[in-house]
CSV table of C-alpha atoms in Angstrom, one decimal:
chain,number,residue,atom,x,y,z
A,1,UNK,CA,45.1,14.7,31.4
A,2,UNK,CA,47.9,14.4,33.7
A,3,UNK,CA,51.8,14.8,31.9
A,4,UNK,CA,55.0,14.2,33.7
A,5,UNK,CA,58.5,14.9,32.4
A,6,UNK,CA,60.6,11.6,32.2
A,7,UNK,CA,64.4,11.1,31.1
A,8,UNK,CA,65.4,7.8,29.9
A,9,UNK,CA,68.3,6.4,28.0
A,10,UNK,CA,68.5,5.1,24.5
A,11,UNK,CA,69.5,2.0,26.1
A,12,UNK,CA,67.4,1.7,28.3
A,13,UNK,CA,63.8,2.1,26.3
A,14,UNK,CA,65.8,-0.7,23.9
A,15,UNK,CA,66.1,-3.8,26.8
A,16,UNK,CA,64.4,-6.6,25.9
A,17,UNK,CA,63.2,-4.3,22.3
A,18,UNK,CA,61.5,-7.4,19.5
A,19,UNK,CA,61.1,-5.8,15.8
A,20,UNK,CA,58.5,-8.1,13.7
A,21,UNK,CA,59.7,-7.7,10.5
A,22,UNK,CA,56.5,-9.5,8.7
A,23,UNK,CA,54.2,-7.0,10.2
A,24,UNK,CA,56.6,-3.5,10.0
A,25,UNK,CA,56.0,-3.1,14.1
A,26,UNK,CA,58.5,-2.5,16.6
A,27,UNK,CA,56.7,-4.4,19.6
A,28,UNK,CA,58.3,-3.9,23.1
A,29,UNK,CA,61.0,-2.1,24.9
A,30,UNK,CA,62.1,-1.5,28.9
A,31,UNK,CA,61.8,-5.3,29.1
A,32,UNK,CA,58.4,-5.8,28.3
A,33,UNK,CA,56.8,-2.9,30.2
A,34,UNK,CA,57.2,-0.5,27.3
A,35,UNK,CA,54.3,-1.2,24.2
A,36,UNK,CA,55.8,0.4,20.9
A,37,UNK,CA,53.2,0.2,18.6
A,38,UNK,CA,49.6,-0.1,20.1
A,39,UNK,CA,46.5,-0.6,18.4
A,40,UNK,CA,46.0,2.5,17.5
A,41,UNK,CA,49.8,3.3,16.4
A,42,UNK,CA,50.4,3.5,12.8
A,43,UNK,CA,52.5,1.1,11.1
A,44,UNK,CA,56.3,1.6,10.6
A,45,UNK,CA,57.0,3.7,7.6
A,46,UNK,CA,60.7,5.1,8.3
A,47,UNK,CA,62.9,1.8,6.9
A,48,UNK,CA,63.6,3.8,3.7
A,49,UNK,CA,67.6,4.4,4.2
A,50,UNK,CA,66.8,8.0,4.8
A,51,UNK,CA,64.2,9.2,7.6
A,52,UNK,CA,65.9,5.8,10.1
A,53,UNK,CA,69.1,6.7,8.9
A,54,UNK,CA,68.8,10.2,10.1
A,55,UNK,CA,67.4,9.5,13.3
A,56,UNK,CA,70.7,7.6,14.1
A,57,UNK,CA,72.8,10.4,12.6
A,58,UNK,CA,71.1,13.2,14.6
A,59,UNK,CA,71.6,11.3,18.1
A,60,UNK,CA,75.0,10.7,17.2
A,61,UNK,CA,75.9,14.3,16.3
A,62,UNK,CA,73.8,15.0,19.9
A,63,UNK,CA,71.3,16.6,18.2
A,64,UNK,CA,67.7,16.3,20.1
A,65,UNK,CA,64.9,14.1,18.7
A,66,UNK,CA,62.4,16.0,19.9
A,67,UNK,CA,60.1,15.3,22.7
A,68,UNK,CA,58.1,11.2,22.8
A,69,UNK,CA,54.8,10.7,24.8
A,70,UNK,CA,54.2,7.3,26.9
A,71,UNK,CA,50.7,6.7,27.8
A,72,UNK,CA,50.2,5.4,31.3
A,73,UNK,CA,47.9,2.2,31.3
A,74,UNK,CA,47.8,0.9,34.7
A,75,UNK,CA,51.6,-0.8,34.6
A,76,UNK,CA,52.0,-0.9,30.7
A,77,UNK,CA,53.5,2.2,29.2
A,78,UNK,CA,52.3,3.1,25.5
A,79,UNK,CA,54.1,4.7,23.0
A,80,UNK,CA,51.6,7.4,22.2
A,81,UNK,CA,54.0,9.7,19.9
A,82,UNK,CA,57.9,9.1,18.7
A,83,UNK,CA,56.9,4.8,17.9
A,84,UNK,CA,59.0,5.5,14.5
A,85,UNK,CA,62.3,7.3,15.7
A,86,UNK,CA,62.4,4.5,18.7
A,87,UNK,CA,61.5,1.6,16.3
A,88,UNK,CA,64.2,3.3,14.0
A,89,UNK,CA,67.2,2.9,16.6
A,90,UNK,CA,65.9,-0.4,18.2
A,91,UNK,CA,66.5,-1.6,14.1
A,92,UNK,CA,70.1,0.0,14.0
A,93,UNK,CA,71.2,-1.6,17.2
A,94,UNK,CA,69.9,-4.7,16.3
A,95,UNK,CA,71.4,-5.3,12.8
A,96,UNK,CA,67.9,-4.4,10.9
A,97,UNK,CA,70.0,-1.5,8.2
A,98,UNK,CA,73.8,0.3,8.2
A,99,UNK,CA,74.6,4.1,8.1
A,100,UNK,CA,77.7,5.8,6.6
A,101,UNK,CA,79.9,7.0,9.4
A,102,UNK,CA,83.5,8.6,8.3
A,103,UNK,CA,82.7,7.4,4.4
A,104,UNK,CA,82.3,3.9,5.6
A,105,UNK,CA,79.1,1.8,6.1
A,106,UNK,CA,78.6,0.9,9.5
A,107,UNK,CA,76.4,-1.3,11.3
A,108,UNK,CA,75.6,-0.9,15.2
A,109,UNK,CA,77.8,-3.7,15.9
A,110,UNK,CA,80.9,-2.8,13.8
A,111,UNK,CA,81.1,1.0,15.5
A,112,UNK,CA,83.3,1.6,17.6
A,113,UNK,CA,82.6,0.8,21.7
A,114,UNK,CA,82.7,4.3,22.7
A,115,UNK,CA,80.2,5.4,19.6
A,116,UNK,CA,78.0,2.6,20.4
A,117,UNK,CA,78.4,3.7,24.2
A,118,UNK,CA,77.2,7.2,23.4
A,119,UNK,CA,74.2,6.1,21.1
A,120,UNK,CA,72.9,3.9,24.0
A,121,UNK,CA,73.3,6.5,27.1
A,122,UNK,CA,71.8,9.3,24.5
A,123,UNK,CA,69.1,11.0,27.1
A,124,UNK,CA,65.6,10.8,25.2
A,125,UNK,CA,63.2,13.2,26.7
A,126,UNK,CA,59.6,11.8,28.0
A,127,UNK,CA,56.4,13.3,29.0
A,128,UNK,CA,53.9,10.3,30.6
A,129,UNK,CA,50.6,10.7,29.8
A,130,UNK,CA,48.0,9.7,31.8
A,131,UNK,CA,44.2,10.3,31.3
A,132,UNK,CA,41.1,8.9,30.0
A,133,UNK,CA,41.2,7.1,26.4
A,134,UNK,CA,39.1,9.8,24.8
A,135,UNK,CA,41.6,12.6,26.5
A,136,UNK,CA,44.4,10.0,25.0
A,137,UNK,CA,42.6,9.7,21.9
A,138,UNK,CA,42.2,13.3,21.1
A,139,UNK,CA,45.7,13.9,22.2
A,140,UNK,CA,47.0,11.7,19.8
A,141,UNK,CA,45.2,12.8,17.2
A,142,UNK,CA,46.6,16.7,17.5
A,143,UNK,CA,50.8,15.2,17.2
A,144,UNK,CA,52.5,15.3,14.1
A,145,UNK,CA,55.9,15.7,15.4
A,146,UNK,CA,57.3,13.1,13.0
A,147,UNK,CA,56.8,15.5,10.2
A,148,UNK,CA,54.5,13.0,8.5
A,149,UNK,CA,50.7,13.9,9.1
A,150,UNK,CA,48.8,11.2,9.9
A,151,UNK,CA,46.3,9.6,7.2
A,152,UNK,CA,42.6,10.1,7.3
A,153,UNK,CA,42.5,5.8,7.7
A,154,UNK,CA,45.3,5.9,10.6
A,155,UNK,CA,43.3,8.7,12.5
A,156,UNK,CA,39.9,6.4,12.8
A,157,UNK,CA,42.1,3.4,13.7
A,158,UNK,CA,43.6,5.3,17.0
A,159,UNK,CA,39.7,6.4,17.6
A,160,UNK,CA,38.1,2.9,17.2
A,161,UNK,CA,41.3,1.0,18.1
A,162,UNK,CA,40.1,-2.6,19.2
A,163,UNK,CA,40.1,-6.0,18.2
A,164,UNK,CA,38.2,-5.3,14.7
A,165,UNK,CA,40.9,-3.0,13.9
A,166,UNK,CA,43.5,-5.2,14.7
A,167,UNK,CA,42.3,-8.2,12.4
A,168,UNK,CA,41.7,-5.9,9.4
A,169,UNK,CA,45.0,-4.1,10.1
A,170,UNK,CA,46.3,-7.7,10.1
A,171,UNK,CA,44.9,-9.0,6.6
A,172,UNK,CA,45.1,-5.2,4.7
A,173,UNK,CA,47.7,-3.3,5.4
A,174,UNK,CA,50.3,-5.9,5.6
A,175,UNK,CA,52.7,-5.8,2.3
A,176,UNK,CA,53.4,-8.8,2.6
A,177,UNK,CA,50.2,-10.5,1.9
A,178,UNK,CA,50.4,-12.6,-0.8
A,179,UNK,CA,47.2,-10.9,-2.4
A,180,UNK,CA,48.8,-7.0,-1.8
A,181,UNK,CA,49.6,-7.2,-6.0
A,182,UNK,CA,46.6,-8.2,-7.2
A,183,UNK,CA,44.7,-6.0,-5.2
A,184,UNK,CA,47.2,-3.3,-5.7
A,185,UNK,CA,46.1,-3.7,-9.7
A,186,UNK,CA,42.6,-2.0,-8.7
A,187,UNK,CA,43.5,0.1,-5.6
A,188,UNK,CA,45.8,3.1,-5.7
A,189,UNK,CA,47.6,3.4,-2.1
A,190,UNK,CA,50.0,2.4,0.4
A,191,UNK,CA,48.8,-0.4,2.2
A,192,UNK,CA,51.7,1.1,5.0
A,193,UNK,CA,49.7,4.2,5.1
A,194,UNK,CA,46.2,1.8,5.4
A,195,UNK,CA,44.7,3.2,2.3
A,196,UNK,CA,44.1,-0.8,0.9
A,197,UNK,CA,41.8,-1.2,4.4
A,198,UNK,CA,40.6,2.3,3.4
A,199,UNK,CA,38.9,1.2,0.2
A,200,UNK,CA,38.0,-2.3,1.7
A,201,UNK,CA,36.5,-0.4,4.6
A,202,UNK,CA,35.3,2.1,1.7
A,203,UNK,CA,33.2,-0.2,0.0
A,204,UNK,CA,31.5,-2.0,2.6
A,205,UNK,CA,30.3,1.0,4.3
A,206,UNK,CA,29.2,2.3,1.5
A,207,UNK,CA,27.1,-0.5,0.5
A,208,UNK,CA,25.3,-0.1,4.0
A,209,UNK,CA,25.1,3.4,3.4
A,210,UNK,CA,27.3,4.9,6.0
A,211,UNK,CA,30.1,6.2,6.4
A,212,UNK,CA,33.6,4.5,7.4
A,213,UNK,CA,34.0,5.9,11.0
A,214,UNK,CA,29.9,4.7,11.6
A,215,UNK,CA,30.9,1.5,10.0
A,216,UNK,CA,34.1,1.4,12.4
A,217,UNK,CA,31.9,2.1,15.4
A,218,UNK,CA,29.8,0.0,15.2
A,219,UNK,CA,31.7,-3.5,14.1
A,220,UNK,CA,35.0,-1.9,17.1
A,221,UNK,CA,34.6,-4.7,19.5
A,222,UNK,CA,33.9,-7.9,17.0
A,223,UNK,CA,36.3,-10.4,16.6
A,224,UNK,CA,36.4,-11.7,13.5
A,225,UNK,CA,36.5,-8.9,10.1
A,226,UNK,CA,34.5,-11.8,8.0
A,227,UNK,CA,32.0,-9.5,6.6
A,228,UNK,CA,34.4,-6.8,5.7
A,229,UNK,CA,36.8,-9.5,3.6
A,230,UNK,CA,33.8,-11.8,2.3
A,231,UNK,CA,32.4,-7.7,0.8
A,232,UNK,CA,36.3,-7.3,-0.4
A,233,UNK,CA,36.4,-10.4,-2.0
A,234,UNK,CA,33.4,-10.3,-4.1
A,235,UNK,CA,34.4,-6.7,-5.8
A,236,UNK,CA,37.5,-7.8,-6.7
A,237,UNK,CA,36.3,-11.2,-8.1
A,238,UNK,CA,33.7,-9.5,-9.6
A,239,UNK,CA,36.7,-6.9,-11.5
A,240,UNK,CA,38.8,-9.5,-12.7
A,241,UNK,CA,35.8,-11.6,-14.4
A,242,UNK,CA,34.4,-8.5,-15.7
A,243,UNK,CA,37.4,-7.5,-17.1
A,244,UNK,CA,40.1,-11.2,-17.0
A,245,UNK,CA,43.1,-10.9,-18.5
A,246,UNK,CA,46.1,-8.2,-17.2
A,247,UNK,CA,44.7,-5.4,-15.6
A,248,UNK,CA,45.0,-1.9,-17.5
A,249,UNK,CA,47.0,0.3,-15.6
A,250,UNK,CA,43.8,2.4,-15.8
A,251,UNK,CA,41.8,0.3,-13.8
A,252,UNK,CA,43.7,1.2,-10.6
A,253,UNK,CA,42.1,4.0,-8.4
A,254,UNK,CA,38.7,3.4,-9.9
A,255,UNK,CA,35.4,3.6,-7.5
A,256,UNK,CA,35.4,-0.2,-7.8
A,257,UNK,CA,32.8,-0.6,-5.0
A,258,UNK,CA,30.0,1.8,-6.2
A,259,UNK,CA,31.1,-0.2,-9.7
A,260,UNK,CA,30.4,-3.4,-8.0
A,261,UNK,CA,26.9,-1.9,-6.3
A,262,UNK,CA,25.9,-0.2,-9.7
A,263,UNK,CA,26.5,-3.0,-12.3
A,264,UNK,CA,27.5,-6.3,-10.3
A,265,UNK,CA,24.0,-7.4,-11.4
A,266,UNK,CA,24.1,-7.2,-15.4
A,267,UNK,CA,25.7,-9.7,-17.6
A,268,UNK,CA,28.3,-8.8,-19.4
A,269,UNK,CA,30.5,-10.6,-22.7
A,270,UNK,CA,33.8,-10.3,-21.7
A,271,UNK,CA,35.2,-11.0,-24.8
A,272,UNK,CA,33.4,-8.5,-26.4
A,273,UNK,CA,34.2,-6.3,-23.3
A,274,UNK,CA,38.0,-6.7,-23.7
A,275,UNK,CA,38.2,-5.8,-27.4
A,276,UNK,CA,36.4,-2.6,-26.3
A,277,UNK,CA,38.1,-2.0,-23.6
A,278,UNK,CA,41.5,-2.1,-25.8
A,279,UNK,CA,40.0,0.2,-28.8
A,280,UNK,CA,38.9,3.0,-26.5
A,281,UNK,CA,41.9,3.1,-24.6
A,282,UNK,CA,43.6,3.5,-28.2
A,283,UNK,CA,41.2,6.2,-29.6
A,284,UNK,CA,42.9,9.4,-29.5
A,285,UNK,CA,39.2,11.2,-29.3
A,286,UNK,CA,39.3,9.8,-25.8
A,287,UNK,CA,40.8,12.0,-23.3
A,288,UNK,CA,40.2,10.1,-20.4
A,289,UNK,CA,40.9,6.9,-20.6
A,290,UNK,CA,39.7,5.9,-16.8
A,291,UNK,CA,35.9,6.9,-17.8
A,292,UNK,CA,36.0,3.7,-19.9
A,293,UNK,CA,35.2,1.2,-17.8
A,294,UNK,CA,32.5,2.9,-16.6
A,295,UNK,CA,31.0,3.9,-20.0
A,296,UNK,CA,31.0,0.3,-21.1
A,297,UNK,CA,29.8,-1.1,-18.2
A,298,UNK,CA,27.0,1.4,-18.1
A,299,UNK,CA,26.0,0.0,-21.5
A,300,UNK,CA,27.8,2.6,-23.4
A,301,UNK,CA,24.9,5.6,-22.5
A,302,UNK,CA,27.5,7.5,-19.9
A,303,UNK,CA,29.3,9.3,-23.2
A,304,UNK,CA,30.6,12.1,-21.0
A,305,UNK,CA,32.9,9.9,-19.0
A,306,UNK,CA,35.0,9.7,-21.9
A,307,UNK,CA,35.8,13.6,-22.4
A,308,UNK,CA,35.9,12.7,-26.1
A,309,UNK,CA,37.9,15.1,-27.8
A,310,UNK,CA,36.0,18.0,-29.4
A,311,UNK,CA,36.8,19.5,-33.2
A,312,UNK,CA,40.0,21.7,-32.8
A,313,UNK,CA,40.3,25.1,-33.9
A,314,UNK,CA,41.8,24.2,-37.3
A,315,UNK,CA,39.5,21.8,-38.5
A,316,UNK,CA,36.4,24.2,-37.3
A,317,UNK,CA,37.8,27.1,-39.9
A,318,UNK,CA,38.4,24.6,-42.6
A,319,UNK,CA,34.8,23.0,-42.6
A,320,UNK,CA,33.5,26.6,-42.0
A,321,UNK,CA,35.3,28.1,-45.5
A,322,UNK,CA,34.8,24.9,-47.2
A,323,UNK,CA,30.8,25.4,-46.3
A,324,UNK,CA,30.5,29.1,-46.6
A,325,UNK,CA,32.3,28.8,-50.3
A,326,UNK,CA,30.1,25.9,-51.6
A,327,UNK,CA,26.6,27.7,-50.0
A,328,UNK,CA,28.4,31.2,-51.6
A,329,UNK,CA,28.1,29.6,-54.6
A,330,UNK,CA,24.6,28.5,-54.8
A,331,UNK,CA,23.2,31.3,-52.5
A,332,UNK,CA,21.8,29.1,-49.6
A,333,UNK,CA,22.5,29.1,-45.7
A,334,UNK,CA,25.9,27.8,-45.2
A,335,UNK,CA,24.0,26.0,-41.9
A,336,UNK,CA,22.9,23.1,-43.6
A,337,UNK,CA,20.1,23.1,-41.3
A,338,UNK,CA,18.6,26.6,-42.5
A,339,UNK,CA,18.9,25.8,-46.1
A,340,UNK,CA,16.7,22.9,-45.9
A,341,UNK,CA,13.8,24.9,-43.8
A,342,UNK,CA,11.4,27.5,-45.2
A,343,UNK,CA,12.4,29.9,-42.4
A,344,UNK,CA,13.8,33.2,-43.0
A,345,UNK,CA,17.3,32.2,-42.7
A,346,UNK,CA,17.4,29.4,-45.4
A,347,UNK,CA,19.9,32.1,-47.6
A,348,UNK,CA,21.6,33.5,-44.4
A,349,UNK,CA,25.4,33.2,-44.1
A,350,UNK,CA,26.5,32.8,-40.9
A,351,UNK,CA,29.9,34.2,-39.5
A,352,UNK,CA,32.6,31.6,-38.1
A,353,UNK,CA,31.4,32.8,-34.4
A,354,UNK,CA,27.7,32.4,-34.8
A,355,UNK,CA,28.3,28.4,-35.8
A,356,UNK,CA,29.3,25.7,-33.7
A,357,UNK,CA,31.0,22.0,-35.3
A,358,UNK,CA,28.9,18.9,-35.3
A,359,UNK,CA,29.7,15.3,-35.6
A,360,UNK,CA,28.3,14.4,-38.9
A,361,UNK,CA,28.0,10.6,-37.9
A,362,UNK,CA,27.5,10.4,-33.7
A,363,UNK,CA,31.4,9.5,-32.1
A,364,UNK,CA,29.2,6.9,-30.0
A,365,UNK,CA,29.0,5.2,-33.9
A,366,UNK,CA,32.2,5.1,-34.8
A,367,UNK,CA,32.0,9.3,-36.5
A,368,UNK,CA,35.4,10.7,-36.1
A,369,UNK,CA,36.8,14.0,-35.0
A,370,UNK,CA,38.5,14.8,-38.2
A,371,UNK,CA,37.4,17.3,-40.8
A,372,UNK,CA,35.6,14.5,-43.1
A,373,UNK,CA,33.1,14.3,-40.5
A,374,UNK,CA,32.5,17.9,-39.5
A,375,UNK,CA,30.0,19.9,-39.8
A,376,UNK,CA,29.6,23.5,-38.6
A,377,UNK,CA,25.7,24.3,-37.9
A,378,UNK,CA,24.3,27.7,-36.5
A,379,UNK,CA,24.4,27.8,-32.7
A,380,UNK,CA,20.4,27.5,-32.9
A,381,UNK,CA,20.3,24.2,-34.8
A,382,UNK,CA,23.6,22.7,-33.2
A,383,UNK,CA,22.0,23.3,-30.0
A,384,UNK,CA,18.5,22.0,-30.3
A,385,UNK,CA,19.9,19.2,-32.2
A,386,UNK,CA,22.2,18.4,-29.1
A,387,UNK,CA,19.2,18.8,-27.1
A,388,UNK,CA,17.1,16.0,-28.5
């Protein structure tokens, strides 16, 4: 790959500069010949008041911005690294967000002419890059000069960058799609940072059994993403009739599309599934609450999803002296077990550490973890009787 040191002005990248504010992209500079944000370019994630505001600060106080890449692609010029500090100032000097200058809020056009003067002749520091797209590719995958590492989801669009990409870019990672709060309800991520296309391209690939940079390679070069939203679609119909209502906080970060592949296929009463939803969520034996959904939906046999709460220390010692006082008293096993067998441990008293609690009615029944239903068994009979 061939690099060459360029100097350019502020001003000069900024002629003829569009920012689309639907889509988050800063599209064009040095009147058309510049591309911002290619394909493979992350979205715009600096309009937060602080990292845009402190791009405009440092060039201001003369302070360098570090060194931007351009690829080379036969007259076009790419922005292959710095896209976010020179979508930042294209924003300021076009009205998109104010700084605080000398106490006072200031927007590009209220500076002063010699401030805005020295913004737009600040020298910006340039290597063009010219080479083949995997040399490119591979380049671009190695910056993280912004400070912000790139996302596993951002990485495979720069490698499979095409017009697949750009469609599904298009309908999931746009925040302004009027569906981003439903499907925010079930998927935990930025859909700035792609990680709603990351679970949409998650679950399709998955269902094909691959993997999401296979899946990516192979669909690059289609045109329309219709398989990839019709797959989308149906998990998250098939959530919401599963479960209607408002979702459960819970519900969001679930593996939704193994769910869907798992259990799309039984029926299910949702009535009946909403009450139970609601009591386990409100059971304090239930420690995690997440592994309901799945439990229920798996027809209530997956009991370790719910990391019911065990018998704590407390209760253990007062079902073990209750037990060991009563079978004291009659001379029999204090393991219940033993004194109903004909073995020679039907009289043997057992110490606190040689027995192990027991729900006396199953949890998966409705027993409870309190004292009234404990019961403390030898670690032979507990054992073989979890076993069975």
């Amino acid at each position: 790959m061939k690099t060459e040191l360029q100097h350019y002005a502020v001003g000069k990248i900024l002629e003829g500069f569009v920012y689309n504010e639907l889509e988050g992209r800063g599209l064009f500079g040095l009147s058309g010949k510049l591309v911002i944000q290619p394909e493979y370019q992350r979205h715009y994630i600096y309009n937060d008041g602080k990292k845009d505001v402190a791009v405009i600060d440092s060039l201001l106080k003369d302070y360098p911005l570090g060194l931007i890449y351009f690829n080379v692609n036969g007259e076009v010029l790419e922005v292959l690294d710095g896209q976010q500090r020179i979508t930042s100032v294209g924003r300021f000097v076009t009205g998109k967000f104010a700084i605080k200058l000398n106490g006072k809020e200031q927007t590009f056009s209220s500076l002063p002419k010699e401030t805005q003067d020295k913004l737009l002749t600040s020298e910006l520091l340039v290597y063009e890059c010219e080479g083949t797209e995997t040399e490119i590719k591979d380049w671009f995958r190695t910056i993280n000069i912004s400070g912000i590492a790139l996302s596993p989801q951002e990485l495979l669009n720069a490698i499979y960058s095409g017009p697949f990409v750009t469609k599904a870019k298009a309908e999931f990672s746009n925040s302004n799609n009027a569906n981003m709060q439903k499907w925010s309800a079930y998927i935990k991520g930025d859909p700035k940072r792609q990680e709603i296309l990351e679970a949409a391209l998650e679950w399709v690939a998955s269902a094909q059994g691959m993997h999401i940079d296979a899946y990516l390679a192979h669909h690059r070069k289609d045109t329309n993403i219709v398989e990839l939203k019709n797959y989308f679609t149906s998990v998250i119909d098939w959530i919401s009739s599963v479960f209607p209502g408002t979702p459960h906080k819970e519900m969001r970060g679930l593996e939704w599309g193994r769910l869907y592949e798992e259990y799309h296929v039984t029926a299910y009463d949702q009535t009946l599934l909403a009450e139970e939803v609601g009591q386990l969520l409100l059971d304090p034996a239930v420690t995690n609450h997440k592994g309901a959904f799945e439990y229920l939906l798996s027809g209530k046999s997956k009991t370790e999803l719910l990391a019911v709460r065990l018998f704590d220390d407390k209760t253990k010692l007062a079902a073990y002296t209750l037990q060991t006082q009563v079978a004291t008293a009659k001379g029999v096993s204090n393991c219940p077990t033993c004194e109903r067998s004909n073995n020679a441990n039907k009289d043997r008293v057992y110490r606190l550490n040689e027995m192990e609690a027991d729900h006396v009615a199953a949890w998966s029944k409705g027993g409870q973890s309190d004292l009234a239903n404990c019961e403390m068994l030898c670690i032979t009979h507990n054992r073989a009787k979890g076993n069975r």
